[in-house]
Amino acid sequence: MKICQTIASIRDFVRSVRNKGPVGLVPTMGYFHEGHLALMRRARQECTTVVVSIFVNPIQFGPSEDYETYPRNTERDLHLAREAGVDAVFIPGAAEMYPEGYATYVDVERLTDKLCGRSRPGHFRGVATVVTKLFNIVNPDIAYFGEKDAQQLQVIRKMVRDLNMPVKVVGIPTVREPDGLAMSSRNTYLSPGERRAATVLYRALQQVCRAVAKGERDPVYLQQMMKEIINQEPLVQLEYAEIYQLPDLEPLSVLKGDVLVAVAARCGRARLIDNVRLNMESLGEK
Ligand code: AMP
């Protein structure tokens, strides 16, 4: 497995393998868990060459957020990437990506002013910018992103369409712990008590799934139900529990088509997000 710390070296590597077949890119911030590995394994199945980037992107963190303390373990990450059959890891420093005088940003409008965009101003601008740079540096045929970050996935799909980027975006289902908690590098912030409390997010989402399966179609009722469930957990402070139409994240008055049910909350030092996607057609709705 090749380890590249500079833009020039990953470009050289990709150039040397380009004619062998499709190149897959898995962008990450490292501190790998099974969710990251699921993306790498899917890329391994579909691509001749798999590139993983590890970069804790400073411009997607707000001033009071956890950029400095974000968990990092490069040795372990490289070991896991090697085991997953990754061909190259791109692991640049911040100055390689944002040299002195850096001034260009990518903004996806509208999709980013709700859900996480509301409480994290500038976050998706940072994400769209770094993903654009990674696409331009690696030039992948296919890029892999987790459905766990549902709004991020929609923002990237929209950016790729709007800017005619020649890359296919693949979304990978959320990988969970046995008790339902969505895997996240930030779960490491949780104390044992907070870790137990954190499962309330998934329990609330499951309750929505059950109500919808029984015929409930009112988003206001379902949102209220999630809020009540999450507010019963004193260690968890709800940020939002909302339901939107996919893919454009428009509000809806009755559940129909493709629907995103998304929650975010604080639990101790961790900000946790989770979601489920419901396809009303496949539930027998016309
Ligand atoms: P991160 O390192 O947290 O920025 O995540 C890198 C990629 O892995 C993103 O596309 C995430 O959506 C994806 N990811 C993170 N957690 C999970 C999970 N539990 N299941 C599936 N994908 C995930």
XYZ file of C-alpha atoms and ligand atoms in Angstrom:
309
model
C 0.000 0.000 0.000
C 1.370 3.378 -1.045
C 1.298 6.227 1.464
C 1.248 9.694 -0.101
C 1.591 12.892 1.886
C 1.798 15.274 -1.053
C -0.579 16.139 -3.877
C 2.191 15.486 -6.404
C 2.833 11.944 -5.115
C -0.838 10.807 -5.076
C -1.243 12.303 -8.577
C 1.793 10.308 -9.775
C 0.377 7.161 -8.211
C -3.084 7.557 -9.790
C -1.507 8.356 -13.155
C 0.465 5.091 -12.968
C -2.676 2.955 -12.404
C -5.209 4.928 -14.444
C -5.261 2.617 -17.470
C -5.775 -0.545 -15.358
C -9.450 0.248 -14.690
C -11.729 2.343 -12.442
C -10.230 4.317 -9.569
C -12.326 4.548 -6.369
C -11.921 7.233 -3.705
C -13.047 6.972 -0.065
C -12.675 10.391 1.629
C -12.374 10.168 5.439
C -11.139 12.012 8.497
C -9.560 8.817 9.848
C -9.948 7.044 13.213
C -11.469 4.139 11.330
C -14.406 2.016 12.414
C -16.544 -0.553 10.587
C -18.433 2.240 8.785
C -15.257 3.446 7.080
C -14.282 -0.155 6.333
C -17.671 -0.837 4.687
C -16.940 2.032 2.245
C -13.458 0.648 1.522
C -14.761 -2.897 0.980
C -17.406 -1.704 -1.447
C -14.774 0.308 -3.306
C -12.536 -2.775 -3.356
C -15.348 -4.798 -4.997
C -16.061 -2.217 -7.691
C -12.713 -0.619 -8.519
C -9.330 -1.734 -9.799
C -7.596 0.835 -7.625
C -8.809 2.064 -4.224
C -7.548 5.355 -2.771
C -8.478 6.392 0.776
C -7.864 9.935 1.967
C -7.311 10.707 5.640
C -7.597 14.421 6.348
C -9.150 16.176 9.322
C -10.356 19.158 7.323
C -9.930 22.322 9.422
C -12.314 24.468 7.339
C -15.350 22.284 8.071
C -15.035 22.834 11.843
C -16.521 25.869 13.568
C -14.354 27.944 15.950
C -15.805 26.264 19.067
C -15.843 22.757 17.588
C -13.536 19.782 18.119
C -10.888 20.221 15.373
C -7.970 20.113 17.832
C -9.300 17.168 19.836
C -10.789 15.143 16.945
C -9.570 11.551 17.512
C -6.549 10.538 15.437
C -4.625 7.254 15.172
C -2.708 7.104 11.911
C -0.771 3.871 12.642
C -3.945 1.928 13.311
C -5.736 3.499 10.315
C -2.916 2.525 7.951
C -2.966 -1.023 9.309
C -6.765 -1.314 8.805
C -6.591 0.216 5.319
C -3.883 -2.269 4.348
C -6.036 -5.134 5.658
C -9.014 -3.845 3.633
C -6.915 -4.082 0.464
C -6.555 -0.334 -0.111
C -3.940 0.527 -2.757
C -3.000 4.033 -1.637
C -3.654 6.349 1.283
C -3.514 10.098 0.705
C -2.717 11.748 4.035
C -1.810 15.387 3.486
C -1.022 17.980 6.127
C -3.233 21.069 6.449
C -0.637 23.289 4.713
C -0.539 20.955 1.690
C -4.300 21.394 1.192
C -4.576 25.047 2.284
C -1.286 26.833 1.671
C -0.778 30.415 2.799
C -3.154 32.704 0.899
C -5.734 30.014 0.072
C -8.972 31.802 -1.007
C -11.358 29.570 -3.003
C -14.484 27.862 -1.613
C -17.420 25.862 -2.958
C -20.890 26.743 -1.701
C -23.955 24.560 -2.340
C -26.963 26.777 -1.664
C -30.345 25.944 -0.075
C -29.618 22.274 0.741
C -27.143 23.516 3.346
C -29.322 25.990 5.260
C -31.257 23.345 7.211
C -30.553 20.374 9.518
C -26.820 20.363 10.430
C -26.199 23.446 8.258
C -28.255 25.546 10.660
C -26.195 24.732 13.754
C -22.871 24.440 11.911
C -22.594 27.517 9.661
C -19.814 27.059 7.108
C -19.588 23.313 7.730
C -20.883 22.199 4.334
C -18.876 24.901 2.566
C -15.812 23.289 4.133
C -16.979 19.806 3.127
C -17.856 20.785 -0.468
C -14.525 22.577 -0.838
C -12.372 19.719 0.431
C -14.294 17.106 -1.568
C -13.875 19.226 -4.723
C -10.143 19.444 -4.043
C -9.909 15.684 -3.415
C -11.802 14.978 -6.656
C -9.452 17.289 -8.571
C -6.368 15.748 -6.949
C -7.295 12.051 -7.192
C -9.605 12.246 -10.212
C -11.622 9.161 -9.174
C -14.213 7.404 -11.340
C -16.304 6.519 -8.277
C -16.414 8.128 -4.811
C -17.925 6.476 -1.745
C -19.803 8.262 1.068
C -21.840 7.039 4.043
C -25.602 7.497 4.281
C -24.981 8.182 7.957
C -24.072 11.743 6.918
C -27.270 12.034 4.891
C -27.197 15.785 4.292
C -23.516 15.624 3.308
C -24.340 12.922 0.756
C -27.123 15.046 -0.799
C -24.865 18.124 -0.850
C -22.127 16.195 -2.659
C -24.548 14.650 -5.153
C -25.925 18.132 -5.903
C -22.444 19.665 -6.231
C -21.335 16.899 -8.623
C -24.439 17.428 -10.766
C -24.331 21.230 -10.721
C -20.597 21.464 -11.487
C -20.556 18.551 -13.985
C -17.904 16.674 -12.050
C -17.053 13.435 -13.885
C -17.436 11.150 -10.882
C -20.090 8.660 -9.802
C -21.180 9.086 -6.168
C -22.122 5.910 -4.281
C -23.917 6.008 -0.908
C -23.289 3.205 1.603
C -25.836 2.214 4.304
C -25.091 3.169 7.905
C -23.109 0.609 9.909
C -24.334 0.316 13.502
C -23.206 -1.102 16.808
C -25.199 -4.170 17.956
C -27.480 -1.914 20.055
C -28.244 0.325 17.077
C -25.923 3.292 17.733
C -24.535 4.527 14.414
C -20.776 4.055 14.349
C -18.860 7.325 14.517
C -15.317 8.366 15.359
C -16.882 10.759 17.867
C -18.470 7.900 19.858
C -15.099 7.650 21.572
C -15.994 10.881 23.461
C -18.877 9.112 25.271
C -18.618 8.001 28.912
C -20.181 4.570 29.643
C -23.416 6.240 30.830
C -23.565 8.541 27.805
C -22.844 5.585 25.531
C -25.950 3.801 26.887
C -28.061 6.974 26.616
C -26.908 7.612 23.022
C -28.972 4.666 21.731
C -32.090 6.818 22.201
C -31.511 8.382 18.765
C -31.859 5.070 16.992
C -34.748 4.033 19.229
C -36.617 7.222 18.234
C -35.947 6.555 14.529
C -37.167 2.977 14.893
C -40.335 4.181 16.567
C -40.990 6.369 13.512
C -40.437 3.359 11.227
C -42.950 1.336 13.216
C -45.553 4.129 13.185
C -45.103 4.605 9.423
C -45.439 0.851 8.856
C -48.768 1.040 10.707
C -49.949 3.808 8.357
C -48.927 7.109 10.030
C -48.120 9.733 7.367
C -48.116 13.024 9.318
C -44.575 14.455 9.623
C -45.567 16.884 12.403
C -46.891 14.033 14.536
C -43.835 11.877 13.851
C -41.390 14.711 14.614
C -43.170 15.368 17.910
C -43.009 11.663 18.749
C -39.228 11.589 18.198
C -38.722 14.713 20.296
C -40.687 13.237 23.197
C -38.694 10.001 23.112
C -35.320 11.779 22.953
C -36.261 14.346 25.613
C -36.903 11.503 28.062
C -33.147 10.838 28.110
C -31.530 13.393 30.464
C -27.981 12.833 29.143
C -29.040 13.715 25.599
C -29.843 17.273 24.441
C -31.872 17.246 21.245
C -30.774 19.575 18.452
C -33.300 18.558 15.784
C -35.642 15.720 14.849
C -36.947 16.483 11.382
C -38.444 14.898 8.295
C -37.712 16.050 4.740
C -38.354 15.023 1.168
C -35.372 13.495 -0.652
C -33.330 14.390 -2.629
C -33.845 18.162 -2.227
C -34.579 18.236 1.524
C -37.810 20.160 0.999
C -40.371 20.225 3.830
C -43.374 17.970 3.279
C -46.934 17.909 4.624
C -47.619 14.214 4.049
C -45.038 11.414 3.819
C -44.648 10.289 0.214
C -41.868 9.190 -2.145
C -38.359 9.117 -0.690
C -38.235 10.527 2.832
C -35.371 11.372 5.204
C -35.953 11.152 8.959
C -32.963 12.802 10.632
C -31.918 13.526 14.210
C -29.015 15.337 15.881
C -28.252 15.714 19.567
C -25.493 16.460 22.011
C -24.440 13.809 24.459
C -21.621 14.936 26.731
C -18.789 16.171 24.495
C -20.152 14.395 21.437
C -22.485 15.743 18.798
C -24.324 12.731 17.389
C -26.351 12.449 14.181
C -28.418 9.619 12.777
C -31.124 9.071 10.179
C -33.265 6.581 8.348
C -34.484 6.785 4.813
C -38.007 5.601 4.039
C -39.304 4.757 0.603
C -43.068 5.157 0.803
C -43.620 3.416 -2.554
C -41.950 0.278 -1.262
C -44.258 0.472 1.775
C -47.196 0.107 -0.613
C -48.006 3.830 -0.864
C -48.835 5.249 -4.297
P -15.658 10.642 8.580
O -14.281 10.071 8.748
O -16.494 10.591 9.833
O -15.674 11.989 7.895
O -16.405 9.664 7.592
C -15.859 9.303 6.351
C -16.933 8.638 5.520
O -17.422 7.489 6.218
C -18.151 9.548 5.281
O -18.617 9.360 3.950
C -19.143 9.048 6.280
O -20.481 9.259 5.897
C -18.835 7.563 6.320
N -19.297 6.984 7.586
C -19.053 7.447 8.831
N -19.690 6.683 9.747
C -20.352 5.723 9.057
C -21.199 4.627 9.432
N -21.502 4.365 10.695
N -21.684 3.848 8.451
C -21.401 4.105 7.139
N -20.615 5.112 6.733
C -20.099 5.910 7.669
